[in-house]
Every structure is written in C-alpha cells, then in structure tokens.
CSV table of N, CA, C and O in Angstrom, one decimal:
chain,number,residue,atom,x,y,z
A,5,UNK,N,4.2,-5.5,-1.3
A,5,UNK,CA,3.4,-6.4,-0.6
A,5,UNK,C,4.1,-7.8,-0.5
A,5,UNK,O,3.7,-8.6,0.3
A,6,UNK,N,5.0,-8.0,-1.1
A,6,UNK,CA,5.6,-9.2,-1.5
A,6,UNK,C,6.7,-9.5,-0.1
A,6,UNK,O,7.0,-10.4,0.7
A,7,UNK,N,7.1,-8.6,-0.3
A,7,UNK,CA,8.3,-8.5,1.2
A,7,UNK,C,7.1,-8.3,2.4
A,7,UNK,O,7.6,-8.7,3.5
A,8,UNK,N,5.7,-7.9,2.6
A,8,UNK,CA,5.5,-7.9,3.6
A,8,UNK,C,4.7,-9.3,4.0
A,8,UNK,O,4.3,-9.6,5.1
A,9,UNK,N,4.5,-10.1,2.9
A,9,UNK,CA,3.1,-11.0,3.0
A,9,UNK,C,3.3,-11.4,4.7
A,9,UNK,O,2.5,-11.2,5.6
A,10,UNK,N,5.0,-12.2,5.0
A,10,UNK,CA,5.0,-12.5,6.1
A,10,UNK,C,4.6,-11.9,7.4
A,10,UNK,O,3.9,-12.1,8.4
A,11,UNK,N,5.2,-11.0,7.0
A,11,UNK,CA,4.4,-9.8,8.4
A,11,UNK,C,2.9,-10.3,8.4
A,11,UNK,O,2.4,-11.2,9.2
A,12,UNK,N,2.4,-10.0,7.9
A,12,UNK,CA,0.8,-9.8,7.3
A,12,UNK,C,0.4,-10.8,7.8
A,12,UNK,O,-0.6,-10.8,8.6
A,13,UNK,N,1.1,-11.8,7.4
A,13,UNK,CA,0.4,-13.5,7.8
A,13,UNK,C,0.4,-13.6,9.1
A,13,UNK,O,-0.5,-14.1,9.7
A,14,UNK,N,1.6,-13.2,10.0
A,14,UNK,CA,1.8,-13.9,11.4
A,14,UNK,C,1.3,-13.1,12.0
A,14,UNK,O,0.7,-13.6,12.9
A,15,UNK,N,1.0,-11.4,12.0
A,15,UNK,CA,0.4,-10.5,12.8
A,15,UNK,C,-1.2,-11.4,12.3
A,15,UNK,O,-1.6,-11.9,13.4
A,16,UNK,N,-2.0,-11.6,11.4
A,16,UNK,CA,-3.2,-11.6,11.4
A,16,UNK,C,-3.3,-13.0,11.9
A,16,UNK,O,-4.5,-13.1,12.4
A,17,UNK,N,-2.5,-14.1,12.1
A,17,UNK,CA,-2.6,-15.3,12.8
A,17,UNK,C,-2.5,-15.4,14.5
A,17,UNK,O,-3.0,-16.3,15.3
A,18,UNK,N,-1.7,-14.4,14.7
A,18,UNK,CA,-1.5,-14.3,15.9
A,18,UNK,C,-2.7,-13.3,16.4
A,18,UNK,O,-3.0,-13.9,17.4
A,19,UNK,N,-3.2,-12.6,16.2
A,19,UNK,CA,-4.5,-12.1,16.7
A,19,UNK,C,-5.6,-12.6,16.7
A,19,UNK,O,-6.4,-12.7,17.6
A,20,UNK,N,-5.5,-13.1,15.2
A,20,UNK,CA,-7.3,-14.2,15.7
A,20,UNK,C,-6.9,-15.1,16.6
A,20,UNK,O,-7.8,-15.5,17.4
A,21,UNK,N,-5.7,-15.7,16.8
A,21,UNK,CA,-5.3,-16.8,18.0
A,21,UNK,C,-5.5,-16.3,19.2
A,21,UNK,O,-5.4,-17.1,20.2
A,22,UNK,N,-5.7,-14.8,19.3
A,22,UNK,CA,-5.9,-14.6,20.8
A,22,UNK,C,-7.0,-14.1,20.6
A,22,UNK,O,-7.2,-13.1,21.2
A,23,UNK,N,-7.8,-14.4,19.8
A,23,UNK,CA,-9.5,-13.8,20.2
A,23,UNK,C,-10.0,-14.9,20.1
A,23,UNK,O,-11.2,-14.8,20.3
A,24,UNK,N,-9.6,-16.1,19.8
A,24,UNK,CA,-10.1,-17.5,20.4
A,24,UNK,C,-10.6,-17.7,21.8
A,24,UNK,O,-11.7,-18.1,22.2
A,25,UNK,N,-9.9,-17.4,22.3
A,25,UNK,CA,-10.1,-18.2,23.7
A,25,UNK,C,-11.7,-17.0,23.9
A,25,UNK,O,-12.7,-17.5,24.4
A,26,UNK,N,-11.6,-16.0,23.5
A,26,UNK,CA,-13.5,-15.2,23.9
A,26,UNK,C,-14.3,-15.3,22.8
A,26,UNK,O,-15.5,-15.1,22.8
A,27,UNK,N,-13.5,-15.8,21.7
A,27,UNK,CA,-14.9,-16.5,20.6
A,27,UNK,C,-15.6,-18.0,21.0
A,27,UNK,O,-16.6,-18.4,20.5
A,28,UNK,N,-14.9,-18.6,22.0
A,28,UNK,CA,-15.5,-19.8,22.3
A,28,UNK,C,-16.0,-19.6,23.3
A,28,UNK,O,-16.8,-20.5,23.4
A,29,UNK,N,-15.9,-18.6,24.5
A,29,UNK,CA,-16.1,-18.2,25.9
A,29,UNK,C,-17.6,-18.5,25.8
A,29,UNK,O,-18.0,-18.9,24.7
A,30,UNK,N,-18.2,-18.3,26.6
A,30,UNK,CA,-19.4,-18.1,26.8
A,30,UNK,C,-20.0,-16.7,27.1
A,30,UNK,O,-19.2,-15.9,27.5
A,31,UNK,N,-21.3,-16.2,26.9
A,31,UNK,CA,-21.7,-15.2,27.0
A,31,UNK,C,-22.5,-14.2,26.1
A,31,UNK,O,-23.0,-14.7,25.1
A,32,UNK,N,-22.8,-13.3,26.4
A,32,UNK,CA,-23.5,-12.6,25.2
A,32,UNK,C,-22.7,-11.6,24.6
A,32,UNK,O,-22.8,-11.2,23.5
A,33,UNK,N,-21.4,-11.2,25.7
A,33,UNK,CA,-20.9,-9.8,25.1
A,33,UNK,C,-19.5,-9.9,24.4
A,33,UNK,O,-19.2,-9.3,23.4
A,34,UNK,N,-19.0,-10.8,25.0
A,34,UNK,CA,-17.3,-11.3,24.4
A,34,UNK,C,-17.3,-12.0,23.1
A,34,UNK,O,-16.5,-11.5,22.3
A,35,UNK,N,-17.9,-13.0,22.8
A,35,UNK,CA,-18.0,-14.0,21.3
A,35,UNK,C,-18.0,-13.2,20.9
A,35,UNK,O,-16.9,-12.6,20.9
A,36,UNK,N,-19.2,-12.2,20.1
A,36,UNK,CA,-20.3,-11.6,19.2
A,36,UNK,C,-18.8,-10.3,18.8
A,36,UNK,O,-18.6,-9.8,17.7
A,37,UNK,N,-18.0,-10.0,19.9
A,37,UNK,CA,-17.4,-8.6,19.8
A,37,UNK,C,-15.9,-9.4,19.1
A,37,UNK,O,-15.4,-9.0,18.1
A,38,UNK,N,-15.5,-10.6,19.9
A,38,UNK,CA,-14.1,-11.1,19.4
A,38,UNK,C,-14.4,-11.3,17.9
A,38,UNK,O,-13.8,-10.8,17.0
A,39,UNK,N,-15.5,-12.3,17.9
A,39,UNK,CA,-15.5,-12.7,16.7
A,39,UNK,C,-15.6,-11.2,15.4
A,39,UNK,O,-15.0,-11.3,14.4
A,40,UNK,N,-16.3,-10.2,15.5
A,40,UNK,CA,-16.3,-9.2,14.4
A,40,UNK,C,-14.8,-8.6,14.5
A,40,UNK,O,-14.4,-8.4,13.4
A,41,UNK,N,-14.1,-8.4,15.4
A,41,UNK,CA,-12.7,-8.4,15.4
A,41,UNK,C,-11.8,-9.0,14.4
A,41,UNK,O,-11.2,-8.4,13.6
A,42,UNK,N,-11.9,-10.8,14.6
A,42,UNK,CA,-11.4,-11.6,14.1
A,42,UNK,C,-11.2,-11.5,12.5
A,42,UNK,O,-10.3,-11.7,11.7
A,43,UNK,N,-12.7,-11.1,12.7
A,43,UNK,CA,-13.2,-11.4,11.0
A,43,UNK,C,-12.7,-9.5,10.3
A,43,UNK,O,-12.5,-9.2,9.1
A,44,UNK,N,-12.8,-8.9,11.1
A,44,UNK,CA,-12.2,-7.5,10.1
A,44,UNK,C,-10.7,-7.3,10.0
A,44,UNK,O,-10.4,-6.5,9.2
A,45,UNK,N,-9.5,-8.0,11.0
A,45,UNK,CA,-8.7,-8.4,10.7
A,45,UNK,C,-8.3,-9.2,9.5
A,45,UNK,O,-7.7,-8.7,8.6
A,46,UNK,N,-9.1,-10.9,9.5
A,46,UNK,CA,-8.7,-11.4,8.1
A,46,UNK,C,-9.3,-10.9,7.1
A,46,UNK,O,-8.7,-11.4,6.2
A,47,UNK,N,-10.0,-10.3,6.7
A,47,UNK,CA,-10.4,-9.6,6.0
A,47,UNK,C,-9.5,-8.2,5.3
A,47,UNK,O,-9.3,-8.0,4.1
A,48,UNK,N,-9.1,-7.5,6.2
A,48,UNK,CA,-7.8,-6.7,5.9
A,48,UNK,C,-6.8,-7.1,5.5
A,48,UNK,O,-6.0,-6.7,4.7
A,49,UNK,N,-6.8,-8.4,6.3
A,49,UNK,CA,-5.3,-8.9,5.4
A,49,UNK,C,-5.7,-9.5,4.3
A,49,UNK,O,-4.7,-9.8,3.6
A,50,UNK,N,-7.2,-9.9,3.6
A,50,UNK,CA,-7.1,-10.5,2.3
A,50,UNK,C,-7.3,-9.0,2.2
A,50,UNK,O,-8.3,-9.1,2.9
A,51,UNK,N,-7.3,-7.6,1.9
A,51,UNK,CA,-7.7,-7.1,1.2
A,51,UNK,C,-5.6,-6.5,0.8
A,51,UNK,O,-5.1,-6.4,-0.3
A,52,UNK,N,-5.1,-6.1,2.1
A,52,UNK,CA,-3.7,-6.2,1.7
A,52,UNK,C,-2.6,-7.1,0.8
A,52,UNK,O,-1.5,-6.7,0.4
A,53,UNK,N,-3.2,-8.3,0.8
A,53,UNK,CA,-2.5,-8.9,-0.2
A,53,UNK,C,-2.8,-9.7,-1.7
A,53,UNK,O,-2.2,-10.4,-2.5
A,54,UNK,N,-4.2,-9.1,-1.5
A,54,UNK,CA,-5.1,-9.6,-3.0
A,54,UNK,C,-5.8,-8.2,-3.5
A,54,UNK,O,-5.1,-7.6,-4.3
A,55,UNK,N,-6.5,-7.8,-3.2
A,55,UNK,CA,-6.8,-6.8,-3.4
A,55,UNK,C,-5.4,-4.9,-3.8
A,55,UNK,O,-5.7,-4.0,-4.6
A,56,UNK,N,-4.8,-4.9,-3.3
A,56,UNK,CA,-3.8,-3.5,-3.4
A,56,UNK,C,-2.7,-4.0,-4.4
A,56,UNK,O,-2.0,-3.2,-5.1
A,57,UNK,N,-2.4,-5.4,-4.3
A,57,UNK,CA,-1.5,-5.4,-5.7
A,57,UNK,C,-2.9,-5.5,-7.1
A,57,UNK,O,-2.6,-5.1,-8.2
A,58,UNK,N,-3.9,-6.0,-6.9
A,58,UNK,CA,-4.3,-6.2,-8.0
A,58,UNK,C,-4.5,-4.4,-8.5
A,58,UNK,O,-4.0,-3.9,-9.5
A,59,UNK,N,-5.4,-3.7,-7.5
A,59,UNK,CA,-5.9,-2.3,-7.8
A,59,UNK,C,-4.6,-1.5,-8.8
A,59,UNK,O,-4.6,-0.9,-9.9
A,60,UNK,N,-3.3,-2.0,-7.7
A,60,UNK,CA,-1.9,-1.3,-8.2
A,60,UNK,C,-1.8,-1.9,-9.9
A,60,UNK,O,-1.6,-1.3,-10.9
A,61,UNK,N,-1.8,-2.9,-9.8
A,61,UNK,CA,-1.8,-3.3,-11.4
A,61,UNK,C,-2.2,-2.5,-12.3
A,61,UNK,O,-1.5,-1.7,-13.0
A,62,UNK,N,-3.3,-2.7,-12.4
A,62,UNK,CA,-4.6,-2.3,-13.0
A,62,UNK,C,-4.2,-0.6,-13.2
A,62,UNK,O,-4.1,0.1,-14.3
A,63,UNK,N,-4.1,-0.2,-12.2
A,63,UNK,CA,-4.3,2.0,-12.4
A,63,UNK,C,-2.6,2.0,-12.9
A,63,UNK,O,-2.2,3.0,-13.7
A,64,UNK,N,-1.6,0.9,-12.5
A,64,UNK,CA,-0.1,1.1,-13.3
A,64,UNK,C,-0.6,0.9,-15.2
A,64,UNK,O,-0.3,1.6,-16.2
A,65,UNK,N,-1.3,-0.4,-15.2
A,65,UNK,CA,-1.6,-0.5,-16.9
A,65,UNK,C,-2.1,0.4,-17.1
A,65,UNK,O,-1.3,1.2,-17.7
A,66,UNK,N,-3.4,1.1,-16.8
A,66,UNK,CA,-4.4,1.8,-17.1
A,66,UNK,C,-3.0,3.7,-17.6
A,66,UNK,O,-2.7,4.4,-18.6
A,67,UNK,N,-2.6,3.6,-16.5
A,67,UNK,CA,-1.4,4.9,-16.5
A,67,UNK,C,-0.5,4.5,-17.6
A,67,UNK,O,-0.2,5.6,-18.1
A,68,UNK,N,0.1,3.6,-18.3
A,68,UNK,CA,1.4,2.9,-19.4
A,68,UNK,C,0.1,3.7,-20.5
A,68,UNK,O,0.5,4.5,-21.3
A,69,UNK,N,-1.3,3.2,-20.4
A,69,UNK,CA,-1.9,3.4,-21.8
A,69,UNK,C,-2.6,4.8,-22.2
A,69,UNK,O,-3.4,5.2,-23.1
A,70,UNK,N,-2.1,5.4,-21.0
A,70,UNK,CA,-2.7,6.8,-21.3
A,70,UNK,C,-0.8,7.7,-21.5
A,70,UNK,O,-0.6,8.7,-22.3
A,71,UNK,N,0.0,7.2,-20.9
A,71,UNK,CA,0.9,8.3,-21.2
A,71,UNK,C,0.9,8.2,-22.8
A,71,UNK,O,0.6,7.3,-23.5
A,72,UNK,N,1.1,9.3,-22.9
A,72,UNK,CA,2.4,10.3,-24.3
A,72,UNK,C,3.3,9.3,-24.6
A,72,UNK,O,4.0,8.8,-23.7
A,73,UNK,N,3.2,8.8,-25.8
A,73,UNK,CA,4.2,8.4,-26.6
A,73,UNK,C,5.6,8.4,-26.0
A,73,UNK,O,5.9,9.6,-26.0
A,74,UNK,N,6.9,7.6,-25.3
A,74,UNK,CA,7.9,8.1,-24.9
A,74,UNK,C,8.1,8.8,-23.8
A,74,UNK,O,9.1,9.2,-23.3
A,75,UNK,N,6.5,9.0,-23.2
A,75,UNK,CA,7.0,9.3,-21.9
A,75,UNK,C,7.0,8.2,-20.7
A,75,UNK,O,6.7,7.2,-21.2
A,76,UNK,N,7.2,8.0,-19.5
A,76,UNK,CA,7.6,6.6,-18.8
A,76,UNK,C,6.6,7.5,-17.8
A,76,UNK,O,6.4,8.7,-17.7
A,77,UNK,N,6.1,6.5,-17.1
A,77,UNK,CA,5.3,6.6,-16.0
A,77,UNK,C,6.2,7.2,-14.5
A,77,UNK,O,5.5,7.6,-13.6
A,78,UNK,N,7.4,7.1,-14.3
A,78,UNK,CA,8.1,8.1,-13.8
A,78,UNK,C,8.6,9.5,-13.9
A,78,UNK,O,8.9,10.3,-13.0
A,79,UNK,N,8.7,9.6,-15.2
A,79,UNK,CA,9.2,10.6,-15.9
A,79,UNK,C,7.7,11.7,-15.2
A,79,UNK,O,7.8,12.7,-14.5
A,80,UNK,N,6.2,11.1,-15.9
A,80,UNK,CA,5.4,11.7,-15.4
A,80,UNK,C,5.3,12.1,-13.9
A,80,UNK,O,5.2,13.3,-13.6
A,81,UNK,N,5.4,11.3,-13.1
A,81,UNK,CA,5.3,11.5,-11.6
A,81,UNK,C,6.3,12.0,-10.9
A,81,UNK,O,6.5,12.1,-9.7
A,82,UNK,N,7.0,12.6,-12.3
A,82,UNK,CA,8.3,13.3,-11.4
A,82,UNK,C,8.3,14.7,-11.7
A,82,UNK,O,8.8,15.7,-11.2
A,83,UNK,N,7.3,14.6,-12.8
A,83,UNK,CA,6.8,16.1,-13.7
A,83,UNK,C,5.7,17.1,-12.4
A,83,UNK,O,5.6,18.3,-12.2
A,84,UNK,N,5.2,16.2,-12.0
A,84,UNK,CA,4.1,16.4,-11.1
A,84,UNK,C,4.7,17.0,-9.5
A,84,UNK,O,4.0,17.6,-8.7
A,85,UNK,N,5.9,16.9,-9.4
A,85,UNK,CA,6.6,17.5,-8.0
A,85,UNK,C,7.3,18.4,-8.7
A,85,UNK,O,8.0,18.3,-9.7
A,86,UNK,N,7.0,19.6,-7.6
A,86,UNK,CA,8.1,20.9,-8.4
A,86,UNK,C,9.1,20.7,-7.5
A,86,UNK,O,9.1,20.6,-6.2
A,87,UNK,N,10.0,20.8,-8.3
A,87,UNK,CA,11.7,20.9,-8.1
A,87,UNK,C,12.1,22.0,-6.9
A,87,UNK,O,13.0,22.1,-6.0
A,88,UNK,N,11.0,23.0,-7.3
A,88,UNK,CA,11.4,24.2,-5.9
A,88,UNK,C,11.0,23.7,-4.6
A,88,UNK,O,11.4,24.3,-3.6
A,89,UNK,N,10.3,22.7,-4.3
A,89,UNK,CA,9.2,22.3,-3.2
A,89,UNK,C,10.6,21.5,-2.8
A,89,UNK,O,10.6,21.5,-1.6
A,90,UNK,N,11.7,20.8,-3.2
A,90,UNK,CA,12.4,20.3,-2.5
A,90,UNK,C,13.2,20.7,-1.7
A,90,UNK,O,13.9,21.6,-2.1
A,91,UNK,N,13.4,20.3,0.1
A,91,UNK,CA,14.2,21.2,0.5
A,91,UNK,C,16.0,21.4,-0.3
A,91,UNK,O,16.5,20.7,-1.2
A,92,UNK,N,16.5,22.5,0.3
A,92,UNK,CA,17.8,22.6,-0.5
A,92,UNK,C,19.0,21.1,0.0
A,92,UNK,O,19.8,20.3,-0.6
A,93,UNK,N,18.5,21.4,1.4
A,93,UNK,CA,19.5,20.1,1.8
A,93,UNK,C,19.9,18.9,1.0
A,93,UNK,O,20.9,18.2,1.3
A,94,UNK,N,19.1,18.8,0.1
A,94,UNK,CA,18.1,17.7,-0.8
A,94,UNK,C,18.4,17.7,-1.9
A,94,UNK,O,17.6,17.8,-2.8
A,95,UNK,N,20.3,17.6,-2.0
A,95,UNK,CA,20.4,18.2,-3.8
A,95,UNK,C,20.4,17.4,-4.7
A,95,UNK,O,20.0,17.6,-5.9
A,96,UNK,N,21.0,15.9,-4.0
A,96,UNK,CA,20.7,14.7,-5.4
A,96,UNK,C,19.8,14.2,-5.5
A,96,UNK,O,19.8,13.2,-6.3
A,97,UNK,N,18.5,14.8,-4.8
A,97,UNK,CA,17.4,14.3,-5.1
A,97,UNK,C,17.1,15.6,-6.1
A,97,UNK,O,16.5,15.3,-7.2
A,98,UNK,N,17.2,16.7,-6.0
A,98,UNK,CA,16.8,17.7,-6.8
A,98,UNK,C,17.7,17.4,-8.1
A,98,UNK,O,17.0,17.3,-9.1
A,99,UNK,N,18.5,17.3,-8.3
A,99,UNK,CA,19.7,16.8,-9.5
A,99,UNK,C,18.8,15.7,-9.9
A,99,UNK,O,18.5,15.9,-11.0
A,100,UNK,N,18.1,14.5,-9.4
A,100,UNK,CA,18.0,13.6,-10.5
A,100,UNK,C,17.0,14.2,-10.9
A,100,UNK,O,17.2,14.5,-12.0
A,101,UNK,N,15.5,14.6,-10.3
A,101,UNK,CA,14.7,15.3,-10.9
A,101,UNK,C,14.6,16.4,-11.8
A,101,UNK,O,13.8,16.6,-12.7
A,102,UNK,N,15.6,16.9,-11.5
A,102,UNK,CA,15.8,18.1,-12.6
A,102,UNK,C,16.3,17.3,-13.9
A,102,UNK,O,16.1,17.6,-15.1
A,103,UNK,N,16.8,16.8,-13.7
A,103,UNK,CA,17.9,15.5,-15.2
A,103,UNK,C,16.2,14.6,-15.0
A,103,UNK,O,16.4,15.4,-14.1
A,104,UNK,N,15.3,14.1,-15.0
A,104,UNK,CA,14.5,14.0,-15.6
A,104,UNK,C,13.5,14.6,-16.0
A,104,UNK,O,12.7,14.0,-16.7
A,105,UNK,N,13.4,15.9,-15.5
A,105,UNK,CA,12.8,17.2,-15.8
A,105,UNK,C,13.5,17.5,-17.2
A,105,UNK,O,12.9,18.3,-17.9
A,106,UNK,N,14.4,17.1,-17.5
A,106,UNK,CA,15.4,18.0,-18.8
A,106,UNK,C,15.5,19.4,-18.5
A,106,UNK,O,15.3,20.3,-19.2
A,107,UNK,N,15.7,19.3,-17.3
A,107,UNK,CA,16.0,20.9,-16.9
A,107,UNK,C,17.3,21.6,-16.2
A,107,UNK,O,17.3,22.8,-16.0
C-alpha cells in the first residue's frame, strides 16, 4: 500500500473532481447519483489505505502467535502449496520451495 498511496490519492482526487461539476448541477437525477459515486470512491480509498494495512497487521501478528515454535510464517505458507502443482518450467521456484520444504 505504501508504494501505491499515490496512485490511490490522484485516481480518487481526480474523480470526485469530475463528479463536481453534477454534484453542484442542478436537478433531481445527476447530484443525488454523482454524489453516492463520489462518496463510495473516497471511501474505498480510506478503506485501501487505513483499513487493509491495519487488517494485514493484525492476521500477520495474530499468524507469528499461533505458529510452532521455529517455524516462520513463510515457511508455513510455503508448506501449504504442493511442490507438484508447480509447473515444470518453474524449477527455481520449485528448488526454493522444496529447500524450504526440507525436501
């Protein structure tokens, strides 16, 4: 998230900037529609950049205090893909997995 904040920021500034001009329009059907637009955009972006690092925190701690003694939270999630499911083409990826497989 950290490399993306900028993206994040100018895409979500640059859209509500163009739902301005029919949030202030007049009417019954353009305001009412730009504006819920506006607002589920910033909204997504506060939830992309406050919300998904915090959750990610939180289930990374939560995962450190449940592993096994000495095992790394990689180690696990590498336990979890089988080695056969890789294609063959794919061997130094299968080599590092298998060397943290101890296999």
């Amino acid at each position: 998230v950290v490399d993306a904040t900028r993206h994040i920021v100018s895409t979500t500034a640059t859209t509500i900037g163009g739902f301005i001009p029919l949030i202030v329009a007049g009417g019954t059907f353009w305001p009412p529609l730009a504006t819920a637009i506006a607002g589920g955009v910033a909204g997504s972006a506060i939830i992309a950049l406050y919300m998904v690092p915090t959750v990610f925190a939180l289930t990374n701690r939560a995962a450190d205090n449940f592993n096994e003694v000495g095992e790394s939270a990689p180690a696990r999630l590498a336990s979890l893909t089988p080695v056969a499911a890789l294609p063959p083409a794919n061997s130094a990826v299968r080599e590092s997995h298998e060397a943290v497989l101890g296999r």
